[in-house]
């Protein structure tokens, strides 16, 4: 499920997003998928933590299965390598920095958002 969603979103971004100057050829689809996947993973992890029962199987299905298939870290690695190999060193470094910083920020945002939208009577 996650892999199909990733392919559809990446394809749509590749054909629909405008290509602007120095950003032409930048792997924006992978960046968007990774940041969105991190946001969803952070939100899912927090929501499952706040549930009163054990959601081990749901966590495995959602976090490892669906979102693991959705995020594209291996594609990120290959695209970064290709940028570097093609002497686009600045774009390769920007790709690494943006993927990591925005991904971690999205995890934190999702985790924070679910924690703040959950009723406080859960005892947390």
mmCIF file of N, CA, C and O in Angstrom, residues 16-112:
data_model
loop_
_atom_site.group_PDB
_atom_site.id
_atom_site.type_symbol
_atom_site.label_atom_id
_atom_site.label_comp_id
_atom_site.label_asym_id
_atom_site.label_seq_id
_atom_site.Cartn_x
_atom_site.Cartn_y
_atom_site.Cartn_z
ATOM 1 N N UNK A 16 3.794 17.485 -12.135
ATOM 2 C CA UNK A 16 2.993 18.667 -11.831
ATOM 3 C C UNK A 16 3.774 19.833 -11.257
ATOM 4 O O UNK A 16 3.383 20.977 -11.419
ATOM 5 N N UNK A 17 4.838 19.563 -10.529
ATOM 6 C CA UNK A 17 5.583 20.633 -9.874
ATOM 7 C C UNK A 17 6.380 21.434 -10.895
ATOM 8 O O UNK A 17 7.000 20.870 -11.780
ATOM 9 N N UNK A 18 6.354 22.748 -10.759
ATOM 10 C CA UNK A 18 7.151 23.557 -11.682
ATOM 11 C C UNK A 18 8.638 23.373 -11.406
ATOM 12 O O UNK A 18 9.057 23.172 -10.286
ATOM 13 N N UNK A 19 9.418 23.404 -12.453
ATOM 14 C CA UNK A 19 10.875 23.288 -12.326
ATOM 15 C C UNK A 19 11.462 24.690 -12.388
ATOM 16 O O UNK A 19 11.353 25.356 -13.408
ATOM 17 N N UNK A 20 12.063 25.086 -11.302
ATOM 18 C CA UNK A 20 12.568 26.449 -11.207
ATOM 19 C C UNK A 20 14.090 26.483 -11.155
ATOM 20 O O UNK A 20 14.696 25.942 -10.235
ATOM 21 N N UNK A 21 14.695 27.129 -12.088
ATOM 22 C CA UNK A 21 16.126 27.405 -12.104
ATOM 23 C C UNK A 21 17.005 26.300 -11.575
ATOM 24 O O UNK A 21 17.039 25.204 -12.117
ATOM 25 N N UNK A 22 17.724 26.601 -10.490
ATOM 26 C CA UNK A 22 18.698 25.664 -9.920
ATOM 27 C C UNK A 22 18.033 24.417 -9.336
ATOM 28 O O UNK A 22 18.705 23.429 -9.086
ATOM 29 N N UNK A 23 16.722 24.448 -9.113
ATOM 30 C CA UNK A 23 16.030 23.295 -8.525
ATOM 31 C C UNK A 23 15.623 22.275 -9.579
ATOM 32 O O UNK A 23 15.122 21.213 -9.250
ATOM 33 N N UNK A 24 15.838 22.588 -10.846
ATOM 34 C CA UNK A 24 15.506 21.624 -11.904
ATOM 35 C C UNK A 24 16.325 20.358 -11.686
ATOM 36 O O UNK A 24 17.525 20.406 -11.471
ATOM 37 N N UNK A 25 15.669 19.235 -11.697
ATOM 38 C CA UNK A 25 16.338 17.964 -11.500
ATOM 39 C C UNK A 25 16.505 17.569 -10.041
ATOM 40 O O UNK A 25 16.963 16.472 -9.752
ATOM 41 N N UNK A 26 16.173 18.473 -9.108
ATOM 42 C CA UNK A 26 16.267 18.151 -7.689
ATOM 43 C C UNK A 26 15.190 17.125 -7.344
ATOM 44 O O UNK A 26 14.059 17.241 -7.795
ATOM 45 N N UNK A 27 15.513 16.111 -6.551
ATOM 46 C CA UNK A 27 14.544 15.048 -6.231
ATOM 47 C C UNK A 27 13.477 15.488 -5.227
ATOM 48 O O UNK A 27 13.376 14.982 -4.108
ATOM 49 N N UNK A 28 12.654 16.444 -5.632
ATOM 50 C CA UNK A 28 11.626 16.999 -4.747
ATOM 51 C C UNK A 28 10.583 15.957 -4.353
ATOM 52 O O UNK A 28 10.067 15.984 -3.232
ATOM 53 N N UNK A 29 10.253 15.043 -5.249
ATOM 54 C CA UNK A 29 9.260 14.012 -4.929
ATOM 55 C C UNK A 29 9.703 13.160 -3.758
ATOM 56 O O UNK A 29 8.917 12.878 -2.841
ATOM 57 N N UNK A 30 10.962 12.769 -3.741
ATOM 58 C CA UNK A 30 11.485 11.965 -2.648
ATOM 59 C C UNK A 30 11.503 12.775 -1.359
ATOM 60 O O UNK A 30 11.165 12.267 -0.290
ATOM 61 N N UNK A 31 11.884 14.041 -1.446
ATOM 62 C CA UNK A 31 11.897 14.905 -0.271
ATOM 63 C C UNK A 31 10.498 15.012 0.334
ATOM 64 O O UNK A 31 10.307 14.822 1.537
ATOM 65 N N UNK A 32 9.496 15.286 -0.493
ATOM 66 C CA UNK A 32 8.116 15.420 -0.004
ATOM 67 C C UNK A 32 7.637 14.114 0.610
ATOM 68 O O UNK A 32 7.045 14.095 1.694
ATOM 69 N N UNK A 33 7.888 13.001 -0.055
ATOM 70 C CA UNK A 33 7.464 11.696 0.458
ATOM 71 C C UNK A 33 8.138 11.387 1.791
ATOM 72 O O UNK A 33 7.497 10.934 2.740
ATOM 73 N N UNK A 34 9.441 11.647 1.895
ATOM 74 C CA UNK A 34 10.149 11.360 3.141
ATOM 75 C C UNK A 34 9.655 12.227 4.292
ATOM 76 O O UNK A 34 9.449 11.744 5.403
ATOM 77 N N UNK A 35 9.457 13.520 4.054
ATOM 78 C CA UNK A 35 8.992 14.410 5.122
ATOM 79 C C UNK A 35 7.562 14.051 5.511
ATOM 80 O O UNK A 35 7.237 13.956 6.701
ATOM 81 N N UNK A 36 6.703 13.814 4.536
ATOM 82 C CA UNK A 36 5.329 13.414 4.837
ATOM 83 C C UNK A 36 5.305 12.075 5.569
ATOM 84 O O UNK A 36 4.563 11.893 6.550
ATOM 85 N N UNK A 37 6.117 11.132 5.120
ATOM 86 C CA UNK A 37 6.201 9.834 5.788
ATOM 87 C C UNK A 37 6.666 9.969 7.230
ATOM 88 O O UNK A 37 6.150 9.309 8.131
ATOM 89 N N UNK A 38 7.643 10.840 7.461
ATOM 90 C CA UNK A 38 8.116 11.078 8.826
ATOM 91 C C UNK A 38 7.029 11.720 9.682
ATOM 92 O O UNK A 38 6.848 11.356 10.854
ATOM 93 N N UNK A 39 6.289 12.667 9.124
ATOM 94 C CA UNK A 39 5.180 13.289 9.850
ATOM 95 C C UNK A 39 4.138 12.241 10.231
ATOM 96 O O UNK A 39 3.681 12.169 11.381
ATOM 97 N N UNK A 40 3.767 11.410 9.272
ATOM 98 C CA UNK A 40 2.775 10.368 9.539
ATOM 99 C C UNK A 40 3.303 9.335 10.532
ATOM 100 O O UNK A 40 2.556 8.856 11.399
ATOM 101 N N UNK A 41 4.573 9.001 10.431
ATOM 102 C CA UNK A 41 5.154 8.030 11.353
ATOM 103 C C UNK A 41 5.205 8.580 12.773
ATOM 104 O O UNK A 41 4.884 7.876 13.734
ATOM 105 N N UNK A 42 5.590 9.843 12.927
ATOM 106 C CA UNK A 42 5.599 10.462 14.255
ATOM 107 C C UNK A 42 4.207 10.512 14.848
ATOM 108 O O UNK A 42 4.001 10.201 16.034
ATOM 109 N N UNK A 43 3.222 10.886 14.044
ATOM 110 C CA UNK A 43 1.834 10.944 14.506
ATOM 111 C C UNK A 43 1.316 9.564 14.885
ATOM 112 O O UNK A 43 0.666 9.390 15.920
ATOM 113 N N UNK A 44 1.592 8.584 14.057
ATOM 114 C CA UNK A 44 1.137 7.209 14.313
ATOM 115 C C UNK A 44 1.784 6.650 15.570
ATOM 116 O O UNK A 44 1.100 6.045 16.402
ATOM 117 N N UNK A 45 3.091 6.865 15.728
ATOM 118 C CA UNK A 45 3.793 6.358 16.913
ATOM 119 C C UNK A 45 3.198 6.949 18.180
ATOM 120 O O UNK A 45 2.945 6.229 19.160
ATOM 121 N N UNK A 46 2.946 8.246 18.169
ATOM 122 C CA UNK A 46 2.384 8.903 19.366
ATOM 123 C C UNK A 46 0.961 8.438 19.619
ATOM 124 O O UNK A 46 0.583 8.156 20.752
ATOM 125 N N UNK A 47 0.149 8.339 18.591
ATOM 126 C CA UNK A 47 -1.245 7.914 18.756
ATOM 127 C C UNK A 47 -1.297 6.505 19.339
ATOM 128 O O UNK A 47 -2.072 6.235 20.249
ATOM 129 N N UNK A 48 -0.452 5.617 18.821
ATOM 130 C CA UNK A 48 -0.433 4.251 19.335
ATOM 131 C C UNK A 48 0.064 4.199 20.777
ATOM 132 O O UNK A 48 -0.415 3.396 21.571
ATOM 133 N N UNK A 49 1.021 5.065 21.130
ATOM 134 C CA UNK A 49 1.497 5.128 22.515
ATOM 135 C C UNK A 49 0.391 5.529 23.477
ATOM 136 O O UNK A 49 0.348 5.083 24.617
ATOM 137 N N UNK A 50 -0.497 6.392 23.025
ATOM 138 C CA UNK A 50 -1.551 6.927 23.888
ATOM 139 C C UNK A 50 -2.740 5.986 24.040
ATOM 140 O O UNK A 50 -3.630 6.269 24.852
ATOM 141 N N UNK A 51 -2.776 4.925 23.279
ATOM 142 C CA UNK A 51 -3.891 3.981 23.382
ATOM 143 C C UNK A 51 -3.744 3.144 24.650
ATOM 144 O O UNK A 51 -2.656 2.818 25.070
ATOM 145 N N UNK A 52 -4.866 2.796 25.236
ATOM 146 C CA UNK A 52 -4.868 2.053 26.500
ATOM 147 C C UNK A 52 -4.443 0.596 26.311
ATOM 148 O O UNK A 52 -3.958 -0.032 27.240
ATOM 149 N N UNK A 53 -4.629 0.051 25.123
ATOM 150 C CA UNK A 53 -4.297 -1.349 24.890
ATOM 151 C C UNK A 53 -3.019 -1.473 24.072
ATOM 152 O O UNK A 53 -2.536 -0.505 23.505
ATOM 153 N N UNK A 54 -2.495 -2.664 24.023
ATOM 154 C CA UNK A 54 -1.294 -2.914 23.233
ATOM 155 C C UNK A 54 -1.665 -2.985 21.752
ATOM 156 O O UNK A 54 -2.543 -3.740 21.365
ATOM 157 N N UNK A 55 -0.983 -2.216 20.950
ATOM 158 C CA UNK A 55 -1.241 -2.159 19.519
ATOM 159 C C UNK A 55 -0.031 -2.663 18.741
ATOM 160 O O UNK A 55 0.326 -2.119 17.714
ATOM 161 N N UNK A 56 0.602 -3.715 19.238
ATOM 162 C CA UNK A 56 1.829 -4.217 18.632
ATOM 163 C C UNK A 56 1.644 -4.551 17.159
ATOM 164 O O UNK A 56 2.454 -4.166 16.313
ATOM 165 N N UNK A 57 0.559 -5.251 16.838
ATOM 166 C CA UNK A 57 0.338 -5.640 15.440
ATOM 167 C C UNK A 57 -0.016 -4.433 14.577
ATOM 168 O O UNK A 57 0.438 -4.334 13.428
ATOM 169 N N UNK A 58 -0.795 -3.510 15.129
ATOM 170 C CA UNK A 58 -1.139 -2.302 14.370
ATOM 171 C C UNK A 58 0.109 -1.471 14.113
ATOM 172 O O UNK A 58 0.297 -0.933 13.023
ATOM 173 N N UNK A 59 0.971 -1.381 15.119
ATOM 174 C CA UNK A 59 2.215 -0.618 14.950
ATOM 175 C C UNK A 59 3.076 -1.250 13.858
ATOM 176 O O UNK A 59 3.626 -0.556 13.004
ATOM 177 N N UNK A 60 3.199 -2.560 13.889
ATOM 178 C CA UNK A 60 3.992 -3.245 12.871
ATOM 179 C C UNK A 60 3.400 -3.017 11.478
ATOM 180 O O UNK A 60 4.129 -2.725 10.526
ATOM 181 N N UNK A 61 2.093 -3.121 11.365
ATOM 182 C CA UNK A 61 1.445 -2.941 10.066
ATOM 183 C C UNK A 61 1.592 -1.512 9.564
ATOM 184 O O UNK A 61 2.009 -1.276 8.427
ATOM 185 N N UNK A 62 1.255 -0.544 10.428
ATOM 186 C CA UNK A 62 1.272 0.853 10.003
ATOM 187 C C UNK A 62 2.686 1.411 9.866
ATOM 188 O O UNK A 62 3.024 2.020 8.853
ATOM 189 N N UNK A 63 3.505 1.209 10.901
ATOM 190 C CA UNK A 63 4.840 1.823 10.903
ATOM 191 C C UNK A 63 5.801 1.105 9.968
ATOM 192 O O UNK A 63 6.485 1.732 9.166
ATOM 193 N N UNK A 64 5.874 -0.194 10.075
ATOM 194 C CA UNK A 64 6.831 -0.946 9.267
ATOM 195 C C UNK A 64 6.272 -1.220 7.875
ATOM 196 O O UNK A 64 6.944 -1.016 6.863
ATOM 197 N N UNK A 65 5.028 -1.654 7.814
ATOM 198 C CA UNK A 65 4.434 -2.036 6.533
ATOM 199 C C UNK A 65 4.079 -0.866 5.643
ATOM 200 O O UNK A 65 4.750 -0.612 4.638
ATOM 201 N N UNK A 66 3.042 -0.130 6.019
ATOM 202 C CA UNK A 66 2.535 0.941 5.155
ATOM 203 C C UNK A 66 3.527 2.096 5.044
ATOM 204 O O UNK A 66 3.935 2.477 3.948
ATOM 205 N N UNK A 67 3.936 2.654 6.193
ATOM 206 C CA UNK A 67 4.829 3.817 6.133
ATOM 207 C C UNK A 67 6.250 3.432 5.753
ATOM 208 O O UNK A 67 6.963 4.224 5.139
ATOM 209 N N UNK A 68 6.670 2.216 6.086
ATOM 210 C CA UNK A 68 7.980 1.744 5.637
ATOM 211 C C UNK A 68 8.040 1.625 4.126
ATOM 212 O O UNK A 68 9.053 1.907 3.498
ATOM 213 N N UNK A 69 6.926 1.203 3.528
ATOM 214 C CA UNK A 69 6.857 1.138 2.073
ATOM 215 C C UNK A 69 6.704 2.509 1.439
ATOM 216 O O UNK A 69 7.105 2.734 0.300
ATOM 217 N N UNK A 70 6.101 3.444 2.187
ATOM 218 C CA UNK A 70 5.851 4.783 1.661
ATOM 219 C C UNK A 70 7.122 5.622 1.614
ATOM 220 O O UNK A 70 7.391 6.303 0.636
ATOM 221 N N UNK A 71 7.913 5.601 2.670
ATOM 222 C CA UNK A 71 9.116 6.422 2.684
ATOM 223 C C UNK A 71 10.158 5.819 1.751
ATOM 224 O O UNK A 71 10.166 4.631 1.497
ATOM 225 N N UNK A 72 11.022 6.650 1.291
ATOM 226 C CA UNK A 72 11.892 6.249 0.193
ATOM 227 C C UNK A 72 13.354 6.539 0.494
ATOM 228 O O UNK A 72 14.039 7.179 -0.285
ATOM 229 N N UNK A 73 13.808 6.040 1.617
ATOM 230 C CA UNK A 73 15.171 6.373 2.003
ATOM 231 C C UNK A 73 16.204 5.803 1.034
ATOM 232 O O UNK A 73 17.233 6.423 0.792
ATOM 233 N N UNK A 74 15.927 4.637 0.486
ATOM 234 C CA UNK A 74 16.880 4.092 -0.479
ATOM 235 C C UNK A 74 16.908 4.933 -1.749
ATOM 236 O O UNK A 74 17.978 5.153 -2.334
ATOM 237 N N UNK A 75 15.766 5.436 -2.170
ATOM 238 C CA UNK A 75 15.733 6.332 -3.329
ATOM 239 C C UNK A 75 16.498 7.620 -3.010
ATOM 240 O O UNK A 75 17.229 8.146 -3.854
ATOM 241 N N UNK A 76 16.350 8.102 -1.790
ATOM 242 C CA UNK A 76 17.094 9.282 -1.344
ATOM 243 C C UNK A 76 18.597 9.049 -1.481
ATOM 244 O O UNK A 76 19.324 9.902 -1.989
ATOM 245 N N UNK A 77 19.059 7.891 -1.045
ATOM 246 C CA UNK A 77 20.486 7.579 -1.133
ATOM 247 C C UNK A 77 20.980 7.556 -2.564
ATOM 248 O O UNK A 77 22.029 8.131 -2.890
ATOM 249 N N UNK A 78 20.243 6.912 -3.426
ATOM 250 C CA UNK A 78 20.648 6.819 -4.830
ATOM 251 C C UNK A 78 20.613 8.185 -5.511
ATOM 252 O O UNK A 78 21.540 8.545 -6.246
ATOM 253 N N UNK A 79 19.562 8.957 -5.260
ATOM 254 C CA UNK A 79 19.466 10.274 -5.891
ATOM 255 C C UNK A 79 20.587 11.201 -5.404
ATOM 256 O O UNK A 79 21.157 11.964 -6.189
ATOM 257 N N UNK A 80 20.920 11.110 -4.115
ATOM 258 C CA UNK A 80 22.011 11.926 -3.577
ATOM 259 C C UNK A 80 23.335 11.509 -4.194
ATOM 260 O O UNK A 80 24.151 12.352 -4.592
ATOM 261 N N UNK A 81 23.557 10.212 -4.299
ATOM 262 C CA UNK A 81 24.767 9.689 -4.923
ATOM 263 C C UNK A 81 24.878 10.170 -6.370
ATOM 264 O O UNK A 81 25.948 10.601 -6.816
ATOM 265 N N UNK A 82 23.766 10.103 -7.109
ATOM 266 C CA UNK A 82 23.777 10.550 -8.503
ATOM 267 C C UNK A 82 24.089 12.045 -8.621
ATOM 268 O O UNK A 82 24.828 12.459 -9.514
ATOM 269 N N UNK A 83 23.513 12.860 -7.721
ATOM 270 C CA UNK A 83 23.824 14.294 -7.733
ATOM 271 C C UNK A 83 25.318 14.509 -7.503
ATOM 272 O O UNK A 83 25.965 15.286 -8.211
ATOM 273 N N UNK A 84 25.872 13.819 -6.515
ATOM 274 C CA UNK A 84 27.297 13.951 -6.191
ATOM 275 C C UNK A 84 28.167 13.494 -7.361
ATOM 276 O O UNK A 84 29.116 14.160 -7.756
ATOM 277 N N UNK A 85 27.813 12.332 -7.919
ATOM 278 C CA UNK A 85 28.581 11.759 -9.026
ATOM 279 C C UNK A 85 28.549 12.656 -10.256
ATOM 280 O O UNK A 85 29.503 12.717 -11.023
ATOM 281 N N UNK A 86 27.453 13.402 -10.439
ATOM 282 C CA UNK A 86 27.321 14.303 -11.583
ATOM 283 C C UNK A 86 27.802 15.719 -11.261
ATOM 284 O O UNK A 86 27.384 16.681 -11.907
ATOM 285 N N UNK A 87 28.660 15.812 -10.243
ATOM 286 C CA UNK A 87 29.293 17.083 -9.851
ATOM 287 C C UNK A 87 28.298 18.145 -9.397
ATOM 288 O O UNK A 87 28.575 19.335 -9.488
ATOM 289 N N UNK A 88 27.146 17.721 -8.908
ATOM 290 C CA UNK A 88 26.180 18.649 -8.334
ATOM 291 C C UNK A 88 26.298 18.553 -6.808
ATOM 292 O O UNK A 88 25.367 18.167 -6.108
ATOM 293 N N UNK A 89 27.487 18.920 -6.329
ATOM 294 C CA UNK A 89 27.818 18.738 -4.912
ATOM 295 C C UNK A 89 26.903 19.544 -3.995
ATOM 296 O O UNK A 89 26.467 19.052 -2.959
ATOM 297 N N UNK A 90 26.603 20.791 -4.363
ATOM 298 C CA UNK A 90 25.742 21.631 -3.523
ATOM 299 C C UNK A 90 24.339 21.036 -3.424
ATOM 300 O O UNK A 90 23.744 21.000 -2.338
ATOM 301 N N UNK A 91 23.820 20.552 -4.535
ATOM 302 C CA UNK A 91 22.482 19.943 -4.513
ATOM 303 C C UNK A 91 22.488 18.659 -3.690
ATOM 304 O O UNK A 91 21.532 18.380 -2.960
ATOM 305 N N UNK A 92 23.562 17.876 -3.780
ATOM 306 C CA UNK A 92 23.657 16.643 -2.987
ATOM 307 C C UNK A 92 23.674 16.964 -1.496
ATOM 308 O O UNK A 92 22.966 16.336 -0.704
ATOM 309 N N UNK A 93 24.462 17.958 -1.104
ATOM 310 C CA UNK A 93 24.519 18.349 0.310
ATOM 311 C C UNK A 93 23.193 18.936 0.779
ATOM 312 O O UNK A 93 22.744 18.656 1.898
ATOM 313 N N UNK A 94 22.563 19.745 -0.072
ATOM 314 C CA UNK A 94 21.253 20.305 0.285
ATOM 315 C C UNK A 94 20.231 19.196 0.454
ATOM 316 O O UNK A 94 19.406 19.236 1.375
ATOM 317 N N UNK A 95 20.287 18.197 -0.404
ATOM 318 C CA UNK A 95 19.357 17.077 -0.311
ATOM 319 C C UNK A 95 19.523 16.341 1.020
ATOM 320 O O UNK A 95 18.546 16.046 1.708
ATOM 321 N N UNK A 96 20.765 16.074 1.412
ATOM 322 C CA UNK A 96 21.023 15.390 2.683
ATOM 323 C C UNK A 96 20.505 16.236 3.842
ATOM 324 O O UNK A 96 19.778 15.751 4.718
ATOM 325 N N UNK A 97 20.865 17.511 3.860
ATOM 326 C CA UNK A 97 20.468 18.390 4.964
ATOM 327 C C UNK A 97 18.948 18.528 5.054
ATOM 328 O O UNK A 97 18.372 18.416 6.139
ATOM 329 N N UNK A 98 18.297 18.767 3.920
ATOM 330 C CA UNK A 98 16.838 18.947 3.932
ATOM 331 C C UNK A 98 16.113 17.673 4.333
ATOM 332 O O UNK A 98 15.163 17.717 5.125
ATOM 333 N N UNK A 99 16.529 16.545 3.792
ATOM 334 C CA UNK A 99 15.869 15.277 4.133
ATOM 335 C C UNK A 99 15.961 15.003 5.632
ATOM 336 O O UNK A 99 14.984 14.627 6.271
ATOM 337 N N UNK A 100 17.143 15.185 6.198
ATOM 338 C CA UNK A 100 17.346 14.856 7.612
ATOM 339 C C UNK A 100 16.676 15.879 8.515
ATOM 340 O O UNK A 100 15.903 15.518 9.412
ATOM 341 N N UNK A 101 16.929 17.161 8.299
ATOM 342 C CA UNK A 101 16.379 18.190 9.180
ATOM 343 C C UNK A 101 14.854 18.228 9.092
ATOM 344 O O UNK A 101 14.160 18.219 10.116
ATOM 345 N N UNK A 102 14.310 18.267 7.875
ATOM 346 C CA UNK A 102 12.850 18.327 7.738
ATOM 347 C C UNK A 102 12.190 17.028 8.182
ATOM 348 O O UNK A 102 11.100 17.048 8.766
ATOM 349 N N UNK A 103 12.836 15.896 7.935
ATOM 350 C CA UNK A 103 12.287 14.615 8.380
ATOM 351 C C UNK A 103 12.197 14.535 9.894
ATOM 352 O O UNK A 103 11.173 14.148 10.454
ATOM 353 N N UNK A 104 13.276 14.912 10.578
ATOM 354 C CA UNK A 104 13.260 14.892 12.042
ATOM 355 C C UNK A 104 12.254 15.905 12.595
ATOM 356 O O UNK A 104 11.552 15.625 13.574
ATOM 357 N N UNK A 105 12.171 17.077 11.981
ATOM 358 C CA UNK A 105 11.196 18.076 12.419
ATOM 359 C C UNK A 105 9.767 17.564 12.227
ATOM 360 O O UNK A 105 8.901 17.777 13.077
ATOM 361 N N UNK A 106 9.520 16.867 11.131
ATOM 362 C CA UNK A 106 8.186 16.326 10.877
ATOM 363 C C UNK A 106 7.825 15.231 11.877
ATOM 364 O O UNK A 106 6.689 15.139 12.326
ATOM 365 N N UNK A 107 8.797 14.378 12.243
ATOM 366 C CA UNK A 107 8.555 13.369 13.283
ATOM 367 C C UNK A 107 8.132 14.073 14.570
ATOM 368 O O UNK A 107 7.135 13.719 15.201
ATOM 369 N N UNK A 108 8.894 15.071 14.978
ATOM 370 C CA UNK A 108 8.582 15.814 16.196
ATOM 371 C C UNK A 108 7.246 16.518 16.125
ATOM 372 O O UNK A 108 6.475 16.505 17.091
ATOM 373 N N UNK A 109 6.933 17.116 14.985
ATOM 374 C CA UNK A 109 5.657 17.807 14.817
ATOM 375 C C UNK A 109 4.484 16.836 14.928
ATOM 376 O O UNK A 109 3.500 17.102 15.614
ATOM 377 N N UNK A 110 4.599 15.702 14.254
ATOM 378 C CA UNK A 110 3.528 14.704 14.335
ATOM 379 C C UNK A 110 3.350 14.189 15.747
ATOM 380 O O UNK A 110 2.233 14.059 16.248
ATOM 381 N N UNK A 111 4.447 13.925 16.422
ATOM 382 C CA UNK A 111 4.416 13.431 17.800
ATOM 383 C C UNK A 111 3.781 14.468 18.720
ATOM 384 O O UNK A 111 2.907 14.167 19.522
ATOM 385 N N UNK A 112 4.201 15.722 18.572
ATOM 386 C CA UNK A 112 3.671 16.808 19.388
ATOM 387 C C UNK A 112 2.187 17.045 19.111
ATOM 388 O O UNK A 112 1.388 17.195 20.034
#
